[in-house]
Coordinates of C-alpha atoms and ligand atoms in Angstrom, one line a residue:
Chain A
X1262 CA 111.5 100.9 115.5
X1263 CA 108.0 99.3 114.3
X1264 CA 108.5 95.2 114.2
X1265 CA 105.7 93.0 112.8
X1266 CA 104.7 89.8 114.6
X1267 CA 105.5 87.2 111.7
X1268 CA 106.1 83.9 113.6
X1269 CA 104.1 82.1 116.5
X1270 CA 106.4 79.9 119.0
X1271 CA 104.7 76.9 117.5
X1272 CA 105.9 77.7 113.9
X1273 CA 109.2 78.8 115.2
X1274 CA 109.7 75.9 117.0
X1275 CA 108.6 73.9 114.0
X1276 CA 110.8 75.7 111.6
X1277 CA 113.7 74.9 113.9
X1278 CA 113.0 71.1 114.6
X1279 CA 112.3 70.0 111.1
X1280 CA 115.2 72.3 109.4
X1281 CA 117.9 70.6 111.6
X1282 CA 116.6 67.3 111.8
X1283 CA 116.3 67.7 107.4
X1284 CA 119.8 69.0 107.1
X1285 CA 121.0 66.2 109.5
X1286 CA 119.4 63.8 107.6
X1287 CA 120.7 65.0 104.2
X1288 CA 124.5 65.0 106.0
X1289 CA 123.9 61.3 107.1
X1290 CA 122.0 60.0 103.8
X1291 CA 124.0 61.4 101.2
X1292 CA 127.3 60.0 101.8
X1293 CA 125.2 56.1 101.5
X1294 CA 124.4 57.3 97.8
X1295 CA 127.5 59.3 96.9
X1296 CA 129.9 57.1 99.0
X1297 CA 132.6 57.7 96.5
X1298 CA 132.4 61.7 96.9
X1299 CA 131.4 61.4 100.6
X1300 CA 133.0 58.7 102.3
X1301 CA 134.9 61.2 104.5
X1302 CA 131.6 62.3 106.2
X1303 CA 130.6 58.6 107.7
X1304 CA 134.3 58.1 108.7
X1305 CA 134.5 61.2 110.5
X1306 CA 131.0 60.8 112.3
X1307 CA 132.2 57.4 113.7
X1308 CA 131.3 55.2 111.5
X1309 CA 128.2 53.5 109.1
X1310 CA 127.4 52.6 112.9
X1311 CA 127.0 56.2 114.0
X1312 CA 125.5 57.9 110.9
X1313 CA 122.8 55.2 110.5
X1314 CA 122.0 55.8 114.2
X1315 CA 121.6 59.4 113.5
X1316 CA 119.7 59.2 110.6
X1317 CA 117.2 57.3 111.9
X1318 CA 116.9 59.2 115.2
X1319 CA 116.8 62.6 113.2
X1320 CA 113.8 60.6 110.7
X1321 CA 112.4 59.7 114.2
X1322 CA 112.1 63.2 114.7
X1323 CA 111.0 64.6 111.6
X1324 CA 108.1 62.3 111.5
X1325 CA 106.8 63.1 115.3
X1326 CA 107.4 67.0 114.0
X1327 CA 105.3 66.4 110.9
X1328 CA 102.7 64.8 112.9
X1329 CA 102.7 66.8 116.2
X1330 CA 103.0 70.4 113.8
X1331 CA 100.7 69.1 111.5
X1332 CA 97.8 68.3 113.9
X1333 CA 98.6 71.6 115.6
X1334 CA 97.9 73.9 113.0
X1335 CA 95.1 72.4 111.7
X1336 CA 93.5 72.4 115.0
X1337 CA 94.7 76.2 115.4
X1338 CA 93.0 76.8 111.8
X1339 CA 89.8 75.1 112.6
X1340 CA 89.4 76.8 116.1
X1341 CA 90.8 80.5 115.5
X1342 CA 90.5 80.9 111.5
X1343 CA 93.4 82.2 109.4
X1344 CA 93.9 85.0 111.4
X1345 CA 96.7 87.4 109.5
X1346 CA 97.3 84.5 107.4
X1347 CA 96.5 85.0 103.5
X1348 CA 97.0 81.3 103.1
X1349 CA 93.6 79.5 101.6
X1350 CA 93.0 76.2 99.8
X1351 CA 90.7 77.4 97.1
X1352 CA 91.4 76.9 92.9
X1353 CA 91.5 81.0 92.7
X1354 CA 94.2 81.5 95.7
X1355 CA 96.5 79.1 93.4
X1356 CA 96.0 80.5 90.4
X1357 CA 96.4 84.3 91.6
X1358 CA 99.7 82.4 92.8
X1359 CA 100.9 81.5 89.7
X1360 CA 100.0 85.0 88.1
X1361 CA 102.1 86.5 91.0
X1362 CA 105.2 84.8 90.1
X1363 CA 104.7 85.7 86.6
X1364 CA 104.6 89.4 87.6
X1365 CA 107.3 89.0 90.0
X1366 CA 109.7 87.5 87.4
X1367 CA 108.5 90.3 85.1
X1368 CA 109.3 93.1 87.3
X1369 CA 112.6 91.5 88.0
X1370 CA 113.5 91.9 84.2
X1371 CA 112.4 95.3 84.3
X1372 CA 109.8 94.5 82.0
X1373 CA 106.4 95.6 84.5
X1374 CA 106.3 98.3 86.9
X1375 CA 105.2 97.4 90.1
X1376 CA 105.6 94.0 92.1
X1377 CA 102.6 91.8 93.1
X1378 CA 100.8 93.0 96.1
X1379 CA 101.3 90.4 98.5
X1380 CA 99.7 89.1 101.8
X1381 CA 101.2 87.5 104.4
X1382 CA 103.3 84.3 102.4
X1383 CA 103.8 85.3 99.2
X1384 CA 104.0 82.8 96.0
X1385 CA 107.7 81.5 96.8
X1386 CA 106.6 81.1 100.8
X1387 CA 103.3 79.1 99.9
X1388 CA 105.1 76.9 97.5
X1389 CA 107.8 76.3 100.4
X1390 CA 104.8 75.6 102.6
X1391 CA 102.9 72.9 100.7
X1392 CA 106.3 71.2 99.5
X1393 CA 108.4 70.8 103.0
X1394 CA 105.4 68.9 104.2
X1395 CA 104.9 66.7 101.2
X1396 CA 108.2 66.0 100.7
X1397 CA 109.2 65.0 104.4
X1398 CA 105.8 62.9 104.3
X1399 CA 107.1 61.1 101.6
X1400 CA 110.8 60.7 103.2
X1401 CA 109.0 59.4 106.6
X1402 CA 106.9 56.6 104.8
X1403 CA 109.5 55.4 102.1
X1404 CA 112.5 55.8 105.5
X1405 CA 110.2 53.9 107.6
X1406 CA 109.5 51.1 105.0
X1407 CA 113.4 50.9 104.5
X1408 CA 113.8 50.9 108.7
X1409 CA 111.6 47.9 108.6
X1410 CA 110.6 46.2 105.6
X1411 CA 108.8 43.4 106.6
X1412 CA 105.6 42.3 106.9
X1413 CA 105.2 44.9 104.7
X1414 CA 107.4 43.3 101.4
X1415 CA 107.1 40.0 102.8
X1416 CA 105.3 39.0 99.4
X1417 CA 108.2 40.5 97.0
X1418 CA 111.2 42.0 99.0
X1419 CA 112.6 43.6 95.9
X1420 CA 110.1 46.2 96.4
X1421 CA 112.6 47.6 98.7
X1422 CA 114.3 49.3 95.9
X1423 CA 111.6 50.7 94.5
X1424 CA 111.0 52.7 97.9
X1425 CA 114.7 53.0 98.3
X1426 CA 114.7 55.0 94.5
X1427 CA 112.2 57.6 95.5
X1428 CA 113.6 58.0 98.8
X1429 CA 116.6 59.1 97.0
X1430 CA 114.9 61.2 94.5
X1431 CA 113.3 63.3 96.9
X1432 CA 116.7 64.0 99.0
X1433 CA 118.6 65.1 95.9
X1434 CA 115.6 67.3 95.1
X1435 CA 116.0 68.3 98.5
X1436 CA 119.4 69.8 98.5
X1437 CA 118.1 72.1 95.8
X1438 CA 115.0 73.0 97.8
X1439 CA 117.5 74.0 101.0
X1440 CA 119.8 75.7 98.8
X1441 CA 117.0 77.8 97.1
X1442 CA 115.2 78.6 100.5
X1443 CA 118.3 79.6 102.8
X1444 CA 120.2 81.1 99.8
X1445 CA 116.7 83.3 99.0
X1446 CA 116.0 84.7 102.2
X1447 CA 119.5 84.6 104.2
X1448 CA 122.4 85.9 101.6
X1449 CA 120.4 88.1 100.2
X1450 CA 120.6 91.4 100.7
X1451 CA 119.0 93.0 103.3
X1452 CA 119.2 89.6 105.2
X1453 CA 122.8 88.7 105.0
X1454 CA 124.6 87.3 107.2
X1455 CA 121.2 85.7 108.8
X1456 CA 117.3 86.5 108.4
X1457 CA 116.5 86.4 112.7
X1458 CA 113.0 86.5 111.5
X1459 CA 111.9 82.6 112.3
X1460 CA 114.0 82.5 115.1
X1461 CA 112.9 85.9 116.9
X1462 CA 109.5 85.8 115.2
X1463 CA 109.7 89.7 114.0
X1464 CA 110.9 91.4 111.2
X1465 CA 110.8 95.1 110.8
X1466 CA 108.0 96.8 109.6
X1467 CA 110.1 98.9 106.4
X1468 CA 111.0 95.3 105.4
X1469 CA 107.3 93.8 105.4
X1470 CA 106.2 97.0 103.5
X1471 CA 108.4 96.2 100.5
X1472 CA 107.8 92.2 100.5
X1473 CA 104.2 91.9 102.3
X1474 CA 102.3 95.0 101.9
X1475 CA 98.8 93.4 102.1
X1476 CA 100.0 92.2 105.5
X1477 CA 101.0 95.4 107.0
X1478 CA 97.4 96.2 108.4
X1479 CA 96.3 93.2 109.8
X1480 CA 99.5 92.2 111.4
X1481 CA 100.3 92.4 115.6
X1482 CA 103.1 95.5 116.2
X1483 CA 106.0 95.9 118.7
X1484 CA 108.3 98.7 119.4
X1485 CA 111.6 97.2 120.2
X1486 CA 114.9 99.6 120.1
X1487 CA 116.1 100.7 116.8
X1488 CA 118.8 98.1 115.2
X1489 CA 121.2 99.5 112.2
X1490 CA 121.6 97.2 109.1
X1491 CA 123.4 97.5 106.4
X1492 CA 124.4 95.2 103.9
X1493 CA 128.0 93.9 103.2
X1494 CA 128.9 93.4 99.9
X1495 CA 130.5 90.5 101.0
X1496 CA 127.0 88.6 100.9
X1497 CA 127.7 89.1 96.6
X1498 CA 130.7 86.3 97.2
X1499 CA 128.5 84.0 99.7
X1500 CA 125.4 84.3 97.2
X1501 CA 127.8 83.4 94.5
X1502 CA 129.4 80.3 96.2
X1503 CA 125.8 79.3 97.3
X1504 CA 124.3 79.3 93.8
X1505 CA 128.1 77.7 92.2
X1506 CA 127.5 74.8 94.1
X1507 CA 123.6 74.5 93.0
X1508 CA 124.7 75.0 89.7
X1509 CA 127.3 72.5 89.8
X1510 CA 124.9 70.3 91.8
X1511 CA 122.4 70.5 89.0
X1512 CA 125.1 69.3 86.8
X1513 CA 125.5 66.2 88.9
X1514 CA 122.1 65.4 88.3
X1515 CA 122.4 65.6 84.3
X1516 CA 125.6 63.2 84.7
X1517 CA 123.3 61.0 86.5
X1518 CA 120.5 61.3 83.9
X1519 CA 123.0 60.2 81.3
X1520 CA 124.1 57.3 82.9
X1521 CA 120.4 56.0 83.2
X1522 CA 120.1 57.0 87.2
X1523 CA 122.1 53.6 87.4
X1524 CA 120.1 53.5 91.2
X1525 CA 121.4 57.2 91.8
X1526 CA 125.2 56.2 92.6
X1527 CA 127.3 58.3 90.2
X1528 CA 129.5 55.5 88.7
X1529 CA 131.7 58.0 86.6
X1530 CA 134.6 60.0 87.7
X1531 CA 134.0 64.1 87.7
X1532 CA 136.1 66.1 89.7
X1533 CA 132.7 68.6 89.3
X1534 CA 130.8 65.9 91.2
X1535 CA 133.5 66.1 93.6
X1536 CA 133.7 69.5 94.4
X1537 CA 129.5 69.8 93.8
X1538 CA 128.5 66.8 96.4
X1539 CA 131.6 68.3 98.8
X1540 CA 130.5 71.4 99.1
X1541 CA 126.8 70.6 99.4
X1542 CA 127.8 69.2 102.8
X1543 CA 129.9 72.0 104.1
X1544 CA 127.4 74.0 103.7
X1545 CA 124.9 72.1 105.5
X1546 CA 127.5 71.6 108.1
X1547 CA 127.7 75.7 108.4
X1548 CA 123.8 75.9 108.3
X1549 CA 123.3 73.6 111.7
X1550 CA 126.2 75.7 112.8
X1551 CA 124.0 79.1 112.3
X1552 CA 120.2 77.9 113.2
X1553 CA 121.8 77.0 116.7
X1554 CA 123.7 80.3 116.4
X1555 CA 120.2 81.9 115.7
X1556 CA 118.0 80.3 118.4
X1557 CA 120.4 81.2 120.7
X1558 CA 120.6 84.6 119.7
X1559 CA 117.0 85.3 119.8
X1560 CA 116.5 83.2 123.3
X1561 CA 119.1 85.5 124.5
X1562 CA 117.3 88.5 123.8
X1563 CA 113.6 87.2 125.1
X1564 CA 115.2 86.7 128.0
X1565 CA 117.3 90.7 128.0
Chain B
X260 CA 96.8 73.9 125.8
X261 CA 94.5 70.6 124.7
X262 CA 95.5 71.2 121.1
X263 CA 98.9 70.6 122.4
X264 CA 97.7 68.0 124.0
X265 CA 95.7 66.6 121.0
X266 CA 98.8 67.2 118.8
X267 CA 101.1 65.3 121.4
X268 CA 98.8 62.4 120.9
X269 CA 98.5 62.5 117.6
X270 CA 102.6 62.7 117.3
X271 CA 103.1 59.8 119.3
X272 CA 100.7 57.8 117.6
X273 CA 102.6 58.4 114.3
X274 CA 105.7 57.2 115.5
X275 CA 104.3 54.4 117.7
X276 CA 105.2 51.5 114.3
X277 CA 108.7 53.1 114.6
X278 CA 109.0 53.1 118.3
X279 CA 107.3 49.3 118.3
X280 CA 109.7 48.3 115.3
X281 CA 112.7 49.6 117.2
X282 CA 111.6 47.8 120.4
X283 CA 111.2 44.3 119.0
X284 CA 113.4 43.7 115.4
X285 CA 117.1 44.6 115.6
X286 CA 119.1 44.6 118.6
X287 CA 116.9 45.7 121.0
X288 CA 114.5 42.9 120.2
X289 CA 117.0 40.7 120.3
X290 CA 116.9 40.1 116.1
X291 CA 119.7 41.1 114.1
X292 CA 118.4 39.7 110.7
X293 CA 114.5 39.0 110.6
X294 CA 113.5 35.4 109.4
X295 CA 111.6 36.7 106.6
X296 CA 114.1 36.4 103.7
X297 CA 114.5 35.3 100.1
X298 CA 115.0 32.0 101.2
X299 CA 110.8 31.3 101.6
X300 CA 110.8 32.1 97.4
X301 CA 111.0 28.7 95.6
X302 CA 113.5 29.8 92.2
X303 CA 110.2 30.2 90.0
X304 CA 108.8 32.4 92.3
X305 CA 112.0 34.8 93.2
X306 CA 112.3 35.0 89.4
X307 CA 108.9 36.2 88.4
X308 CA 108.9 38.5 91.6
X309 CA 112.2 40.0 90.7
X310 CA 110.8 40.9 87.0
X311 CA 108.1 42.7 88.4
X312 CA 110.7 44.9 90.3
X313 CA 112.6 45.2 87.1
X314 CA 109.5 46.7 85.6
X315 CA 108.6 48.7 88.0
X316 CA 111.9 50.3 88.3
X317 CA 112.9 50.7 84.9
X318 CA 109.8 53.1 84.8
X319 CA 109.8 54.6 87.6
X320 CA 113.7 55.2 86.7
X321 CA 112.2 57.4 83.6
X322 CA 109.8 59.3 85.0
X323 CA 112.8 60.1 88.3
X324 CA 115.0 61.3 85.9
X325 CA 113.0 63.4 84.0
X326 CA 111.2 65.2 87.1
X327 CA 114.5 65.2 89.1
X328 CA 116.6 67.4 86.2
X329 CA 113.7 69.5 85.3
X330 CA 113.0 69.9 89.5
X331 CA 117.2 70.7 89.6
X332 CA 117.5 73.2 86.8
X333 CA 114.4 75.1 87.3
X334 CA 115.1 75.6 91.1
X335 CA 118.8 76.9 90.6
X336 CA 117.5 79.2 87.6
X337 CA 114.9 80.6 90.3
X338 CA 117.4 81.1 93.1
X339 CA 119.0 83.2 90.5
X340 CA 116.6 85.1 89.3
X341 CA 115.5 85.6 93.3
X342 CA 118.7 86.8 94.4
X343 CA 118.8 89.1 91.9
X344 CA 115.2 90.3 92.9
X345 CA 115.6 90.3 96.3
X346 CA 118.8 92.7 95.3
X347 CA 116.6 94.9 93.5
X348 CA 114.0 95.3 96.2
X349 CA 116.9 95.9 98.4
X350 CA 118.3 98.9 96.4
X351 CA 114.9 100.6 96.1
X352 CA 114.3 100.0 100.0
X353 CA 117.9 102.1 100.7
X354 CA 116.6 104.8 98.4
X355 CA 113.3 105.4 100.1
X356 CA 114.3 104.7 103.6
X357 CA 117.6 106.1 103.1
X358 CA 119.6 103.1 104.8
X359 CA 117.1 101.7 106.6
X360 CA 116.9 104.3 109.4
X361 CA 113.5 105.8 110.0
Ligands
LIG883 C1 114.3 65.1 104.8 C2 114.3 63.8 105.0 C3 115.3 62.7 104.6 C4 116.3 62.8 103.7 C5 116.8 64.0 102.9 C6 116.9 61.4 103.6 C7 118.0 61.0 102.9 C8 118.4 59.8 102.7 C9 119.4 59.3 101.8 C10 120.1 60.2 100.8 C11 119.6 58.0 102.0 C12 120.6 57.1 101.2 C13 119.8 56.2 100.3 C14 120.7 55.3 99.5 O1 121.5 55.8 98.6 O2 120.6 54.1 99.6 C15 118.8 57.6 103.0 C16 118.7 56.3 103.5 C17 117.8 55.9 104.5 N1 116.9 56.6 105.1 FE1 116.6 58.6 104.8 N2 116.2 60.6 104.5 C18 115.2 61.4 105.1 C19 114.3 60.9 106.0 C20 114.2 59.6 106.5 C21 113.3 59.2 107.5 C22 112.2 60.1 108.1 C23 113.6 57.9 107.8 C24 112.9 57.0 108.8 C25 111.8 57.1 109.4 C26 114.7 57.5 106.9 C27 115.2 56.3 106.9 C28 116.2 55.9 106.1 C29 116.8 54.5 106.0 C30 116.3 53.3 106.9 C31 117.7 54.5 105.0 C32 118.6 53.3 104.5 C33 120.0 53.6 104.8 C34 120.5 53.2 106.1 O3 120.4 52.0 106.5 O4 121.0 54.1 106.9 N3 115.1 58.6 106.2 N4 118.0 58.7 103.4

């Protein structure tokens, strides 16, 4: 069987680093906001003590990531070009974007015939690839101004809420960003139970010629032994619970809107908000569970 | 290799406020609370610095709220509707491939 090169060790590696140092972060930040709903999660860690610690640690290793990655690629870029890459930073590559997604959502409804042809990342993988940076760029500078405030505030200290807001802005947006991503390209089918792709670094070629067909010639090939799929049905139920929660999540969100953001702590009782905030957290629990479950799995099959 | 090397650099140097921050406030530094506090406002200033902050955030409160529930609801419509694409290209994947076996 014909498998594509998708993934370089570096963005592997990246992928893996800031996605479990994110998650751990939004498992040891949210229960400070929602401390009414989540309370369980610092007792059970140890302690305000403990999930502080972690927090922190896990920021401390999202920002060296951000950095380190960052630097890396754009060196990479500079000195070997884009390579098999359709990614470019022109006006016309962003607005062939947005007509892409336009297309997509019509063929979806049945309302065009064919898909966008798409290179390498299409339009959902290029908006994940500008935001994730962003957004843990602005989590690192607000986090680290929160970490240590002064000098910085010295002249009005109250500015710490002001940093404090946004940081929390961007982590409830957040949960919907992980939800969208892992939801998108692991329950679905034809990747259910989990997409091995930026853990191994291939995917097979029959998959790339209905998602990436633009790609197909310019990408590096392998022959690796034939591996069955098939899809269980059961991915319907895990899709469903994965996109409940969002949708109950989102509902938190409007109760907060209604009570004036009131700093982002949900004052009211909802038993929604309850079962919404809960949930988020087990399953971000069960994704650290499977990216360790997927690194090893694809270490243990360089190594075969 | 010196790309890595470059990057490593680069990395560290990013984190070095953190790591310095960590190495001389808090415990490690041997400061639990810093000796910059409220206490250097006189009354007249903490009030008029406070009412900045209250201006700041009350807008910054109405532009949050309106990004944030846009930002929520469009992302868990688009998860739906890409689920339910992603099932689509799925089904007409099986019917050319015949269950993915070549
Ligand atoms: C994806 C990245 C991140 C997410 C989702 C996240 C999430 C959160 C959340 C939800 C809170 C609770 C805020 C509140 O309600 O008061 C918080 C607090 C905090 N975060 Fe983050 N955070 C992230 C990254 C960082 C980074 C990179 C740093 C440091 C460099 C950091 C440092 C802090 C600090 C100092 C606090 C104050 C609470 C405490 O003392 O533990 N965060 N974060």
């Amino acid at each position: 069987m014909t498998q594509l090169l998708r993934f370089s060790p570096a963005q592997r590696a990246a992928h893996f680093l800031v996605s479990l140092s994110g998650m751990l972060l939004l498992i040891t930040g949210l229960p400070i906001t929602f401390s009414d709903q989540l309370r369980w999660v610092i007792d059970l860690m140890g302690g305000s003590v403990v999930t502080m610690l972690i927090h922190r640690m896990c920021g401390l290793i999202l920002a060296f990531s951000l950095a380190f990655f960052g630097t890396y690629f754009l060196l990479e870029r500079i000195t070997e070009g884009r390579r098999d890459s359709n990614l470019t930073f022109t006006l016309g590559f962003f607005i062939q974007l947005g007509k892409d997604m336009a297309q997509d959502m019509l063929w979806t409804f049945g309302l065009v015939k064919e898909r966008p042809v798409s290179g390498k990342y299409d339009w959902v993988m290029v908006a994940d690839i500008m935001s994730v940076p962003t957004f843990c760029l602005v989590e690192v500078i607000t986090g680290a101004i929160m970490w240590f405030p002064f000098p910085l505030l010295q002249a009005n200290p109250g500015l710490f809420f002001v940093f404090r807001v946004i940081h929390v802005a961007v982590a409830i947006f957040a949960i919907f960003f992980v939800f969208a991503h892992a939801t998108i390209l692991h329950f679905t089918p034809g990747n259910f139970p989990i997409n091995m792709g930026i853990f191994s670094g291939l995917i097979p070629k029959h998959k790339a010629e209905g998602e990436f067909p633009a790609w197909i010639p310019v990408a590096k090939k392998l022959e690796v032994p034939e591996e069955h799929y098939t899809f269980h049905p059961i991915g319907y139920v895990v899709g469903a619970i994965a996109c409940g929660i969002m949708g109950l999540t989102a509902y938190v969100v409007y109760l907060l809107r209604e009570e004036g953001l009131a700093g982002f702590r949900l004052l009211q009782e909802s038993g929604a908000a309850f079962v919404a905030l809960n949930g988020v957290i087990l399953v971000f629990i069960v994704y650290v569970i499977l990216t360790f479950y997927g690194i090893s799995k694809a270490l243990s099959k360089s190594r075969a | 290799m010196w790309k890595v090397l470059v990057a490593l650099i680069v990395g560290l140097l990013a984190v070095s406020p953190l790591l310095i921050g960590i190495a001389t406030v808090g415990p490690l530094g041997g400061k639990y609370i810093t000796e910059n506090n409220y206490r250097h406002f006189s009354p007249y200033e903490r009030s008029t610095v406070y009412a900045l902050v209250n201006d700041i955030m009350l807008y910054l409160n109405r532009i949050l709220e309106i990004l944030i529930t846009i930002g929520a609801f469009f992302v868990f419509i688009m998860t739906v509707l890409e689920y339910w694409k992603f099932d689509k290209m799925y089904k007409l994947e099986q019917q050319h491939h015949g269950g993915g076996k070549h």
